[in-house]
Short mmCIF file of C-alpha atoms and ligand atoms in Angstrom, two decimals:
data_model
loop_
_atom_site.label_atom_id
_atom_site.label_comp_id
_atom_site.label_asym_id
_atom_site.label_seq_id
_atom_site.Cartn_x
_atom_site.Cartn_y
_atom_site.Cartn_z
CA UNK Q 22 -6.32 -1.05 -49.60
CA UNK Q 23 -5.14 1.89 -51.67
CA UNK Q 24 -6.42 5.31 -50.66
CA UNK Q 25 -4.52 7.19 -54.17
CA UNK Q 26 -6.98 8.65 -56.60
CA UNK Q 27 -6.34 6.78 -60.41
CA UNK Q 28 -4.02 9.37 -62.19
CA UNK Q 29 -6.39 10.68 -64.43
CA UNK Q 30 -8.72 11.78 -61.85
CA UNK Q 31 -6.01 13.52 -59.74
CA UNK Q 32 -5.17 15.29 -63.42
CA UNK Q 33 -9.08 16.23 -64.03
CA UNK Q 34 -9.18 17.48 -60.21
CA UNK Q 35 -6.11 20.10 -61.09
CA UNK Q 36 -7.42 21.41 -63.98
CA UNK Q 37 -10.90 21.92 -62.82
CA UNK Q 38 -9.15 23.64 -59.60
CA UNK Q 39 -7.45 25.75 -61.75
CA UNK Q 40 -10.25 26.77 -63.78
CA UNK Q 41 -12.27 27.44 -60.52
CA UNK Q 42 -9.53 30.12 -59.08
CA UNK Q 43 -8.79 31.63 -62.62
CA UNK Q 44 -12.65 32.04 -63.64
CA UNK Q 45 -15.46 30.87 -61.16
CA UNK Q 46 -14.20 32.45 -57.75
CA UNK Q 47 -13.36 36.01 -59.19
CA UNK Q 48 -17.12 35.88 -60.93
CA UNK Q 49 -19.05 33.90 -57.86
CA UNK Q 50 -20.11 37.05 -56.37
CA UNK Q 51 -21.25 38.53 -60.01
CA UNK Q 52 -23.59 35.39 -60.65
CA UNK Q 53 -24.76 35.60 -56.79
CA UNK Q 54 -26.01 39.64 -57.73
CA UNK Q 55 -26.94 39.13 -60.83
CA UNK Q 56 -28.64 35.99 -60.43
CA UNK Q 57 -27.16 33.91 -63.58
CA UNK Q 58 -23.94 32.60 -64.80
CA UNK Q 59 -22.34 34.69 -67.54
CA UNK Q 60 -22.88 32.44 -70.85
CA UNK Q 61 -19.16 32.61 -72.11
CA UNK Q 62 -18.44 30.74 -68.28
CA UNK Q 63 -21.34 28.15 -69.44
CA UNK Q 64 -19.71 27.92 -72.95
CA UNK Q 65 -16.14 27.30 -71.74
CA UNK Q 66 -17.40 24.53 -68.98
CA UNK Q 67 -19.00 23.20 -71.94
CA UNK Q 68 -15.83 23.15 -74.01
CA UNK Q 69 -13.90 21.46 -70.83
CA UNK Q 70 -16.34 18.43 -70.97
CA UNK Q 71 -17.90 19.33 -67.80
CA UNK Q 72 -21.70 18.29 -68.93
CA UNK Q 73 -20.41 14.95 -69.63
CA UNK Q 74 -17.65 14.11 -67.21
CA UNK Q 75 -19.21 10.72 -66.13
CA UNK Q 76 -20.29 9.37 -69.51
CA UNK Q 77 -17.88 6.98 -71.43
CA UNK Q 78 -16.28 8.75 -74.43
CA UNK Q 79 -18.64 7.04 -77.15
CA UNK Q 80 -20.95 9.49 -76.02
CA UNK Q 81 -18.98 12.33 -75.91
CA UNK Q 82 -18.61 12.13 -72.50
CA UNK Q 83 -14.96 12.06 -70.51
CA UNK Q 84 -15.11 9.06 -69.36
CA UNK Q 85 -14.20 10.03 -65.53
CA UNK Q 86 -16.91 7.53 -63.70
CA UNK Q 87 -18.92 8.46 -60.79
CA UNK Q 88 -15.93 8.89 -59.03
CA UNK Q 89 -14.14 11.31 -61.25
CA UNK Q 90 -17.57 13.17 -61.42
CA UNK Q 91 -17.48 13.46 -57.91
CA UNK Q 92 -14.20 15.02 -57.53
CA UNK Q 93 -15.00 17.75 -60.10
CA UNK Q 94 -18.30 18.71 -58.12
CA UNK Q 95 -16.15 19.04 -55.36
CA UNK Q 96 -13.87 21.22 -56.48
CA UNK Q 97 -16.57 23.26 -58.34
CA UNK Q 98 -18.21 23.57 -54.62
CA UNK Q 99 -15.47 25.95 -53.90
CA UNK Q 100 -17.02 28.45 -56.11
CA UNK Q 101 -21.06 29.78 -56.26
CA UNK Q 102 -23.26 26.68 -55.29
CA UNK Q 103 -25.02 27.37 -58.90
CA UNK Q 104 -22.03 25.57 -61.05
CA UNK Q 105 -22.09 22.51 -59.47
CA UNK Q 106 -26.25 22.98 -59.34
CA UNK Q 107 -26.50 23.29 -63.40
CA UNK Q 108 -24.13 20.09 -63.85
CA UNK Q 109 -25.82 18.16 -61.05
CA UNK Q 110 -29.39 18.57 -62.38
CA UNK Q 111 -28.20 18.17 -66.23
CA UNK Q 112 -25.58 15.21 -65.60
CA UNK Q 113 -26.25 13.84 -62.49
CA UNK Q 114 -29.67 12.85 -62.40
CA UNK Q 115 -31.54 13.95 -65.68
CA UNK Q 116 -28.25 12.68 -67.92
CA UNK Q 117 -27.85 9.56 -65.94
CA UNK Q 118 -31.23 8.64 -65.99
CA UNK Q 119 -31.11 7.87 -70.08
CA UNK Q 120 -27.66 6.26 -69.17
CA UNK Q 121 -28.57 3.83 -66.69
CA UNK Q 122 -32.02 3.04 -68.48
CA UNK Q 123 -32.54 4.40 -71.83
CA UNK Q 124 -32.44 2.11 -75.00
CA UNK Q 125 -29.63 2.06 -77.15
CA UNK Q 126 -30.78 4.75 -79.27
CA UNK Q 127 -32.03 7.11 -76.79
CA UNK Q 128 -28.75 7.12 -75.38
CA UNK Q 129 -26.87 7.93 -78.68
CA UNK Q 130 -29.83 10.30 -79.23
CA UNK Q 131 -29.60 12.15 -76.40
CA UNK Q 132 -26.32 11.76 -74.42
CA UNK Q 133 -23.95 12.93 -76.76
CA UNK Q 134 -25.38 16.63 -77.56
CA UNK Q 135 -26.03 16.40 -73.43
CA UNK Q 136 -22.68 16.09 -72.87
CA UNK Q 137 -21.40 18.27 -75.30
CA UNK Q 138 -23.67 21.08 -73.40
CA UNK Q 139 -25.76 21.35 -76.12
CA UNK Q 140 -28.95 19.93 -74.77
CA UNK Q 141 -29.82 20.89 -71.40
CA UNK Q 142 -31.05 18.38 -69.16
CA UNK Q 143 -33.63 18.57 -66.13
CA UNK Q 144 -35.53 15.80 -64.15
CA UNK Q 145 -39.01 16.52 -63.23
CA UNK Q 146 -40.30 14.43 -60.52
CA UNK Q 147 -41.51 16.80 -57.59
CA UNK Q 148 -45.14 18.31 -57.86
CA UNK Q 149 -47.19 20.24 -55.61
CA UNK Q 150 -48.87 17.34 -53.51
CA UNK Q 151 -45.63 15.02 -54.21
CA UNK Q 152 -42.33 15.81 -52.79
CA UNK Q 153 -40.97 13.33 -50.54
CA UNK Q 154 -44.27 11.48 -51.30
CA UNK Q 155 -43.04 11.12 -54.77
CA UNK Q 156 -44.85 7.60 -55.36
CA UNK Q 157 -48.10 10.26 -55.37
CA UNK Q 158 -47.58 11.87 -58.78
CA UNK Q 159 -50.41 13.01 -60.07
CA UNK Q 160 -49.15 13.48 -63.65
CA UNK Q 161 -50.75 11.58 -65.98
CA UNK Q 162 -49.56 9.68 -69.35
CA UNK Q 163 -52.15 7.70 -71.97
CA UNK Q 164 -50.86 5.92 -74.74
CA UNK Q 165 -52.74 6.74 -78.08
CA UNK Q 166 -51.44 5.20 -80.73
CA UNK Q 167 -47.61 5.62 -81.20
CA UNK Q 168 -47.77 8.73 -78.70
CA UNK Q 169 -48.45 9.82 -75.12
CA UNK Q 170 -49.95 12.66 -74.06
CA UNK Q 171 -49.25 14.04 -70.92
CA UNK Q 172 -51.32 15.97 -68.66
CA UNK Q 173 -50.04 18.09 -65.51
CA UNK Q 174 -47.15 20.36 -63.73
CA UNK Q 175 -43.70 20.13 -61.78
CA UNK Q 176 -42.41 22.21 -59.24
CA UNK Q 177 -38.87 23.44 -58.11
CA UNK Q 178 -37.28 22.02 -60.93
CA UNK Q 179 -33.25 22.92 -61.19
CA UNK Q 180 -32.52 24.17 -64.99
CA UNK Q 181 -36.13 23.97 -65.62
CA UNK Q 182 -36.09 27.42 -67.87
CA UNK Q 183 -33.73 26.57 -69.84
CA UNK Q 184 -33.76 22.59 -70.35
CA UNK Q 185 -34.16 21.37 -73.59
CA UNK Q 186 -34.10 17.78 -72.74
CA UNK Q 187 -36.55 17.17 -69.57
CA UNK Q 188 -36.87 13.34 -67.37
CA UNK Q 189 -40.90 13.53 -66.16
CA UNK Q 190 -42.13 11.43 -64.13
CA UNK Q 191 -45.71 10.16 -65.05
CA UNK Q 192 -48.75 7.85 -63.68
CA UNK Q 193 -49.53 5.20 -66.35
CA UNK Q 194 -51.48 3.27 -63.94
CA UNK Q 195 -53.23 4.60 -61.07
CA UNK Q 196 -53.67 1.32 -59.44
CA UNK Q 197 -49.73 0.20 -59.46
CA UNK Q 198 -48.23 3.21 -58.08
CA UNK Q 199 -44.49 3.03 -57.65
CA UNK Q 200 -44.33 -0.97 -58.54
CA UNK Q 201 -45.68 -0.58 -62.16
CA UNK Q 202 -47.53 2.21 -62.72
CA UNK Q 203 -45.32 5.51 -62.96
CA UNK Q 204 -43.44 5.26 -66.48
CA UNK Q 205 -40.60 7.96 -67.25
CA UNK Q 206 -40.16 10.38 -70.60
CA UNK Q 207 -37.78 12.07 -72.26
CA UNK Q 208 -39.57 15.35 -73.34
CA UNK Q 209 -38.27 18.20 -75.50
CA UNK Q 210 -38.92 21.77 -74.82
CA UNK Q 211 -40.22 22.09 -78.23
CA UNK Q 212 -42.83 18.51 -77.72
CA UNK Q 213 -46.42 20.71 -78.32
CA UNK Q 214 -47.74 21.43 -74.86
CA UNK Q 215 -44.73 21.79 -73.33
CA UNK Q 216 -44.06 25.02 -71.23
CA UNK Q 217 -42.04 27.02 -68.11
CA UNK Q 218 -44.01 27.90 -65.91
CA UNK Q 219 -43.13 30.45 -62.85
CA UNK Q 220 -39.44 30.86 -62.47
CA UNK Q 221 -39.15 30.47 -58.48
CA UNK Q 222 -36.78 33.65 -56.01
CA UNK Q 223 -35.12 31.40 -53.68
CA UNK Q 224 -33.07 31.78 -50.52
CA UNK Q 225 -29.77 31.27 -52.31
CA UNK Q 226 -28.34 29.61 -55.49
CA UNK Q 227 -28.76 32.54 -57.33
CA UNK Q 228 -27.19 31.89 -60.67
CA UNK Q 229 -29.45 28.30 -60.62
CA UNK Q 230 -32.88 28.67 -62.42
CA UNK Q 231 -35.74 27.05 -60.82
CA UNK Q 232 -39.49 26.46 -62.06
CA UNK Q 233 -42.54 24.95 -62.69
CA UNK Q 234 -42.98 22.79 -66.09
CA UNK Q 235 -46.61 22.70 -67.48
CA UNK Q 236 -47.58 19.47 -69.49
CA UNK Q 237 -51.17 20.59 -71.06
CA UNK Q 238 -51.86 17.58 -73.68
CA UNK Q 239 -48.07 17.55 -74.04
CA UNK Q 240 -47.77 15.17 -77.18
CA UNK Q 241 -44.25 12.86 -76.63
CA UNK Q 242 -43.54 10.20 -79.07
CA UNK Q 243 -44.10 6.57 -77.71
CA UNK Q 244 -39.86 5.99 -78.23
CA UNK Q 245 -39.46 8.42 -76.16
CA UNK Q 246 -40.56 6.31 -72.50
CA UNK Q 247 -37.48 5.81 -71.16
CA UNK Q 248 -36.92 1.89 -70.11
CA UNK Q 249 -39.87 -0.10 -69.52
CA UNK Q 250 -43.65 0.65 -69.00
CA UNK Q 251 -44.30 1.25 -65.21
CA UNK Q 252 -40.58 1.33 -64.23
CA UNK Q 253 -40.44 4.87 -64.15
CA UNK Q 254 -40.33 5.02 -60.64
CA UNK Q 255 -37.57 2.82 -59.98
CA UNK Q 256 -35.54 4.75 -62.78
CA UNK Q 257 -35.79 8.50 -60.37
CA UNK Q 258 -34.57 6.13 -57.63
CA UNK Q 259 -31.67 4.64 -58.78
CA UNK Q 260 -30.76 8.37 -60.64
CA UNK Q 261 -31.33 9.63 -57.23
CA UNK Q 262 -28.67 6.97 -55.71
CA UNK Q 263 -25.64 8.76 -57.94
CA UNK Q 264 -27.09 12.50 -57.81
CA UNK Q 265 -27.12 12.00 -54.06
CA UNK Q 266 -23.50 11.60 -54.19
CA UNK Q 267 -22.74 14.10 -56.21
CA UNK Q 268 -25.07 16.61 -54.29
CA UNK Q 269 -22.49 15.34 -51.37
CA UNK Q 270 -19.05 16.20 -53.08
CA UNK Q 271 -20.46 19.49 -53.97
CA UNK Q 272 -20.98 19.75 -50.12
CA UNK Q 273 -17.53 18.83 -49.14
CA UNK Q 274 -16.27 21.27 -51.56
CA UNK Q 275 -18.07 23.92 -50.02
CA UNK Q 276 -17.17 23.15 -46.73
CA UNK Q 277 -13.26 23.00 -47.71
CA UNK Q 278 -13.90 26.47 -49.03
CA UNK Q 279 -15.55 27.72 -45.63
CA UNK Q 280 -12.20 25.89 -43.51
CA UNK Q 281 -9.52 27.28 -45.74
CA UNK Q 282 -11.12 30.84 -45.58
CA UNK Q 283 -12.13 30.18 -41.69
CA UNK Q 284 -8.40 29.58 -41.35
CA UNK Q 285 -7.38 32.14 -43.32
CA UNK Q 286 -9.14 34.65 -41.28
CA UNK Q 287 -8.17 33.13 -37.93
CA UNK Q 288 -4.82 34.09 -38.72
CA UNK Q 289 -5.13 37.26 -39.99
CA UNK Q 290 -7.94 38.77 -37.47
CA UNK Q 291 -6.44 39.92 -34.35
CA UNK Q 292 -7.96 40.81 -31.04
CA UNK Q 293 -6.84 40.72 -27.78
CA UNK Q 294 -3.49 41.44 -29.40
CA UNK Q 295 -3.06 38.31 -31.05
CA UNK Q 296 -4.88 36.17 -33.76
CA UNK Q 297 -7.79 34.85 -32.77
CA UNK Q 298 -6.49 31.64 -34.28
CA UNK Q 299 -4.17 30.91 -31.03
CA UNK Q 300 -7.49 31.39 -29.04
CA UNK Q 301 -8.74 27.67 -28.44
CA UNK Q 302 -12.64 28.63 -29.07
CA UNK Q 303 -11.10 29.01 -32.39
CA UNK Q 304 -9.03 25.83 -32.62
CA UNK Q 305 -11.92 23.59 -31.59
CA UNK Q 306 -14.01 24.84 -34.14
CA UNK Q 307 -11.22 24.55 -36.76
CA UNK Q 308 -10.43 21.07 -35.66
CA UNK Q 309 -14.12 19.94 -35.96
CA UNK Q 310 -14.64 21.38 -39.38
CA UNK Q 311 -11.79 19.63 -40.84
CA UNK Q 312 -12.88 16.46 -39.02
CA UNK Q 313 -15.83 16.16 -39.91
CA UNK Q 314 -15.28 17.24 -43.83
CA UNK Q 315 -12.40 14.82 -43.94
CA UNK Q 316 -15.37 11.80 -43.08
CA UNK Q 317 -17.82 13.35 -45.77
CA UNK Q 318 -15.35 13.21 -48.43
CA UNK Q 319 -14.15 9.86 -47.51
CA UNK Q 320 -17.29 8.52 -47.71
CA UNK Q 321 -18.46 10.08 -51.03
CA UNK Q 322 -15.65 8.62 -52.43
CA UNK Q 323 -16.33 5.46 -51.14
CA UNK Q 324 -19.89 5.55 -52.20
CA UNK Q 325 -18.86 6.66 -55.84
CA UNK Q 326 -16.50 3.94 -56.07
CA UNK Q 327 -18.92 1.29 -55.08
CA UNK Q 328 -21.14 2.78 -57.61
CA UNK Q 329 -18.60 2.90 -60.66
CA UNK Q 330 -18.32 -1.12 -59.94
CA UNK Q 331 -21.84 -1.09 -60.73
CA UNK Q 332 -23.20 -2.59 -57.15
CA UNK Q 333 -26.61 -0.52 -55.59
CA UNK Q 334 -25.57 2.00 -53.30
CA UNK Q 335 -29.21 3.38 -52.39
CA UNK Q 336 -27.62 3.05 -48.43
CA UNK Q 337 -24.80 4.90 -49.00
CA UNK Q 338 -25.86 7.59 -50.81
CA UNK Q 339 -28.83 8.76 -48.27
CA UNK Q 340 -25.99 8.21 -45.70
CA UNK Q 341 -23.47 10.48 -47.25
CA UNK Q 342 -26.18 12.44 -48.65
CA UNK Q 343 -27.57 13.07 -45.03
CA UNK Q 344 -23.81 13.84 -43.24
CA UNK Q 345 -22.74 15.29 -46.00
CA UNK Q 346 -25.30 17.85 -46.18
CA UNK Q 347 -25.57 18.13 -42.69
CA UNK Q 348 -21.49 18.49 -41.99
CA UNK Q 349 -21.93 21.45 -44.61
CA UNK Q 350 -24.28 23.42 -42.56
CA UNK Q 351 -22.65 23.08 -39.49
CA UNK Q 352 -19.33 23.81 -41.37
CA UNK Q 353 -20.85 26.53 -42.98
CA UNK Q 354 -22.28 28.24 -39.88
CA UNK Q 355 -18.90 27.72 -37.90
CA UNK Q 356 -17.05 29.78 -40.72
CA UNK Q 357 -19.80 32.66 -40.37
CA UNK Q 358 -19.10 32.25 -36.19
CA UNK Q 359 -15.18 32.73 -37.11
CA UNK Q 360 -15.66 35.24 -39.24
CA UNK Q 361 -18.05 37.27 -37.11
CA UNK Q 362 -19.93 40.63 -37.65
CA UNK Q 363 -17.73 39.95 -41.12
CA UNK Q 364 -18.96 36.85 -42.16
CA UNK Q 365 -22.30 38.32 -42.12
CA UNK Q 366 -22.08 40.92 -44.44
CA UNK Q 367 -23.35 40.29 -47.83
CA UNK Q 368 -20.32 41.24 -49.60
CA UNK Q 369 -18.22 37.97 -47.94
CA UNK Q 370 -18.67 34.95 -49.56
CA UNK Q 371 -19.32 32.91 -46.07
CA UNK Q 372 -22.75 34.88 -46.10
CA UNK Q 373 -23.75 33.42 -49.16
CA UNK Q 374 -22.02 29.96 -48.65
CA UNK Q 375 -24.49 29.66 -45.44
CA UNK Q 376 -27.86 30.55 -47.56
CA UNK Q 377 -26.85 27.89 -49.91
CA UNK Q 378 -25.80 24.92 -48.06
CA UNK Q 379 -29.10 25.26 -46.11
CA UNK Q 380 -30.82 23.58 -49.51
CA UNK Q 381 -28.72 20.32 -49.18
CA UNK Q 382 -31.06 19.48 -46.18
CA UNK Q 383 -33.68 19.16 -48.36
CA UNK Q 384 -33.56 18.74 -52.22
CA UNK Q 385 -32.85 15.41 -53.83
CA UNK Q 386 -34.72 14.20 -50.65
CA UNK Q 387 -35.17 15.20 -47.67
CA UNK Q 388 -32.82 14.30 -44.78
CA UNK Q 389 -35.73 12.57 -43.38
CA UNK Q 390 -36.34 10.28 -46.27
CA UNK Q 391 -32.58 9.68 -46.19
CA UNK Q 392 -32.98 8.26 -42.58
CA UNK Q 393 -36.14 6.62 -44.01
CA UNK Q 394 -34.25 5.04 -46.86
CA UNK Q 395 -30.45 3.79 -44.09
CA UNK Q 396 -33.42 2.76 -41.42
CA UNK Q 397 -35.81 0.53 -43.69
CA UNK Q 398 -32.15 -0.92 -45.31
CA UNK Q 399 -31.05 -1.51 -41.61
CA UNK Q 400 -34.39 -3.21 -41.04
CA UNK Q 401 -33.99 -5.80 -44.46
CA UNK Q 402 -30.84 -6.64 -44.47
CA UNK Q 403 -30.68 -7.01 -40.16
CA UNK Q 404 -27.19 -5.09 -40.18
N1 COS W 501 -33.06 1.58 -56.49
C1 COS W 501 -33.78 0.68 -57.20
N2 COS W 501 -35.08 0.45 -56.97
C2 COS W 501 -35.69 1.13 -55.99
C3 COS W 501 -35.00 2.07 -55.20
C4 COS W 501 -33.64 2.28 -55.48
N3 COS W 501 -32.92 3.17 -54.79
N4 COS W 501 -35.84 2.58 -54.30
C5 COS W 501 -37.03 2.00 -54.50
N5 COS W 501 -36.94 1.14 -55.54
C6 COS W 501 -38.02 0.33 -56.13
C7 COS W 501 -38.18 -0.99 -55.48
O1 COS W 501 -38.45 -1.94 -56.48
C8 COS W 501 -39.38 -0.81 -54.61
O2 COS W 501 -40.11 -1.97 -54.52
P1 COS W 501 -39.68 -3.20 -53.51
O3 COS W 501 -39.32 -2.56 -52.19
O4 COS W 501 -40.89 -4.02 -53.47
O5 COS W 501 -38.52 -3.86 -54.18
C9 COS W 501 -40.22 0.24 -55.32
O6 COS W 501 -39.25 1.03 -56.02
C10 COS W 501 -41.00 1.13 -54.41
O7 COS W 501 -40.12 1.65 -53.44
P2 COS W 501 -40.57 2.07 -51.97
O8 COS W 501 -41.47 1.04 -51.40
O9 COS W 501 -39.35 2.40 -51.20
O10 COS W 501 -41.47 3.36 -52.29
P3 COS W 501 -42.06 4.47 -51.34
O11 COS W 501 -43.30 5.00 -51.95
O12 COS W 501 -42.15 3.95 -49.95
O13 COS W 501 -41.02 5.69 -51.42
C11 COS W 501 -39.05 6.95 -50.95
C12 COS W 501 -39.71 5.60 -51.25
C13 COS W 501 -39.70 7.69 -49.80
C14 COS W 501 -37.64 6.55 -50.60
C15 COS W 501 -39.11 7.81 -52.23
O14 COS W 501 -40.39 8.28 -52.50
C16 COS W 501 -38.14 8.99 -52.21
O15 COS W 501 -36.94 8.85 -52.44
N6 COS W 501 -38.67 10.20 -51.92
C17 COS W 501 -37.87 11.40 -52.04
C18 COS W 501 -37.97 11.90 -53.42
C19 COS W 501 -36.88 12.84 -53.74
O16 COS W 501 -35.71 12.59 -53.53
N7 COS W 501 -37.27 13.97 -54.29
C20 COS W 501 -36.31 14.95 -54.66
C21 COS W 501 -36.80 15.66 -55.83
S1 COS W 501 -36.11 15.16 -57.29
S2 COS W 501 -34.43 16.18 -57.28
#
């Protein structure tokens, strides 16, 4: 059993490190106040290959695997959650959905300019009376002729304002539900009918635009359902599978970020006339946090590897989603304890670190349908 990262992995982890000190950390409190990320940082993670880093290299992509992916995200979760939240949405679960079930076509169609960063990807699956309930869509699709048209709205969808290229999730038979009768799209901002709706103020990831997507008669071609008829529903799950795992790196990275500047501090903050490093209180808490993001990243790793050999991983992604996720909040909230009165000022990073780990909880599934999903795997398989 060999524990090394491949050597082209370790190589794409120290240049997107670098690239996060030199240009993300000195700018993650700009994007946090000004709520977006300056274009000329899009445009160079664009030119670095970041919008494609999973995707083999005959479609532009860089070829890194789920596993290289992952690695990236983690280091990007040093910086402001919103980085890693524009490539997760666009690669990780709106990208990979054409890659793991488009056609040949709609893959060269739409991958390539995806991962150049020229197309903007978003998946649209949530609605107001389906969230973890997502089998009860209410968007519909009818075939007429060589088109669909597509009737209803999204909600809380990452990138939504400024996708071009947009995954939705729509009924095509009320009576089949999730085992035949939800189909997936690939829509195009400019499909007639298309349009943003309200751009949602959330409790952190500022920098990461979130909205509602309005399908009034929303004409898409009929090449344009993604895999088969009816399948659509089993496409968002096994998109959700990988995206899980990236959601997780990006959570580990954060959590290193919170340790090394929870260590940092301890060393530097005296009281009682010495650090407050050498006072145990502060040990334990150090000790746990490095524990416990030491299992998270072993297991995302282990879950992207599994996935890059191509076997299901729908277990170990809602596991590693759920610790993952729930290690960074506890992490998280032991760096703000460290840090003190400090740590929650708005001008330290920890403050925002803690409003935006709280999301991992909940999008890309709830940590409650992540128990659902380990506990009715448990239940199958008897182990
Ligand atoms: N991979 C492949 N196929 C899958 C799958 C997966 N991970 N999960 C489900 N399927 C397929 C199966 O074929 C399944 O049928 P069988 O069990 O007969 O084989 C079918 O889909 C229906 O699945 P299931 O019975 O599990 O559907 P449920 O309606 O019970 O819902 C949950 C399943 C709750 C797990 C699902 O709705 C979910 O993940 N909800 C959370 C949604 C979410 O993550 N939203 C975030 C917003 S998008 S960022």
């Amino acid at each position: 059993m060999d524990f090394t990262l491949p050597e082209e992995i370790e190589m794409l982890r120290k240049t997107v490190r670098e690239f996060v000190e030199k240009r993300l950390l000195p700018i993650s409190m700009q994007v946090e106040e000004e709520d977006k990320i300056p274009d000329e940082i899009v445009d160079e993670m664009k030119d670095m290959g970041f919008f494609g880093l999973p995707f083999p290299e005959e479609y532009d992509g860089v070829g890194m695997g789920e596993l290289g992916y992952v690695v990236a995200l983690e280091e990007l979760g040093a910086a402001n959650a919103a980085f890693g939240n524009l490539i997760g949405a666009h690669t990780g679960i709106a990208g990979m959905s054409i890659y793991l079930d488009g056609t040949p076509e709609q893959k060269q169609k739409y991958i390539p300019p995806m991962a150049r960063g020229e197309m903007i990807g978003a998946f649209a699956l949530t609605e107001p009376n389906a969230g973890s309930d997502a089998a009860a869509i209410e968007t519909t699709a009818r075939r007429e002729g060589d088109k669909y048209i597509l009737n209803g709205s999204k909600m809380w969808i990452t990138n939504g304002p400024i996708a071009n290229v947009i995954i939705v999730f729509a009924v095509t038979d009320k009576t089949l539900g999730a085992r035949g009768g939800i189909s997936a799209f690939i829509v195009e901002n400019t499909f007639p009918g298309y349009r943003v709706g309200k751009v949602d103020k959330k409790m952190g990831l500022h920098g990461s635009y979130t909205s509602e997507l309005i399908f009034e008669d929303c004409v898409v071609p009929a090449e344009n359902l993604l895999g088969k008829p009816g399948l659509g529903f089993v496409t968002a799950m096994k998109a959700l599978d990988m995206g899980r795992i990236g959601l997780a790196a990006g959570a580990v990275g954060a959590a290193q970020k919170a340790l090394e500047m929870s260590i940092q501090w301890a060393n530097q903050r005296v009281q009682f006339g010495k650090p407050i490093g050498e006072q145990q209180a502060i040990q334990w808490m150090l000790a746990e946090m490095a524990t416990e993001i030491h299992a998270a990243r072993l297991m995302t790793y282990h879950a992207a590897y599994k996935a890059d050999r191509g076997e299901r991983v729908s277990r170990e992604a809602a596991m590693v989603k759920m610790f993952a996720s729930e290690m960074a909040c506890r992490v998280v909230d032991k760096a703000v304890q460290i840090h003190g009165g400090t740590g929650y000022m708005a001008e330290h990073p920890v403050e925002r670190m803690y409003r935006d780990a709280r999301i991992l909880k909940i999008y890309e599934g709830t940590n409650e349908i992540q128990r659902l999903v380990i506990a009715r795997d448990l239940l199958k398989a008897g182990k």
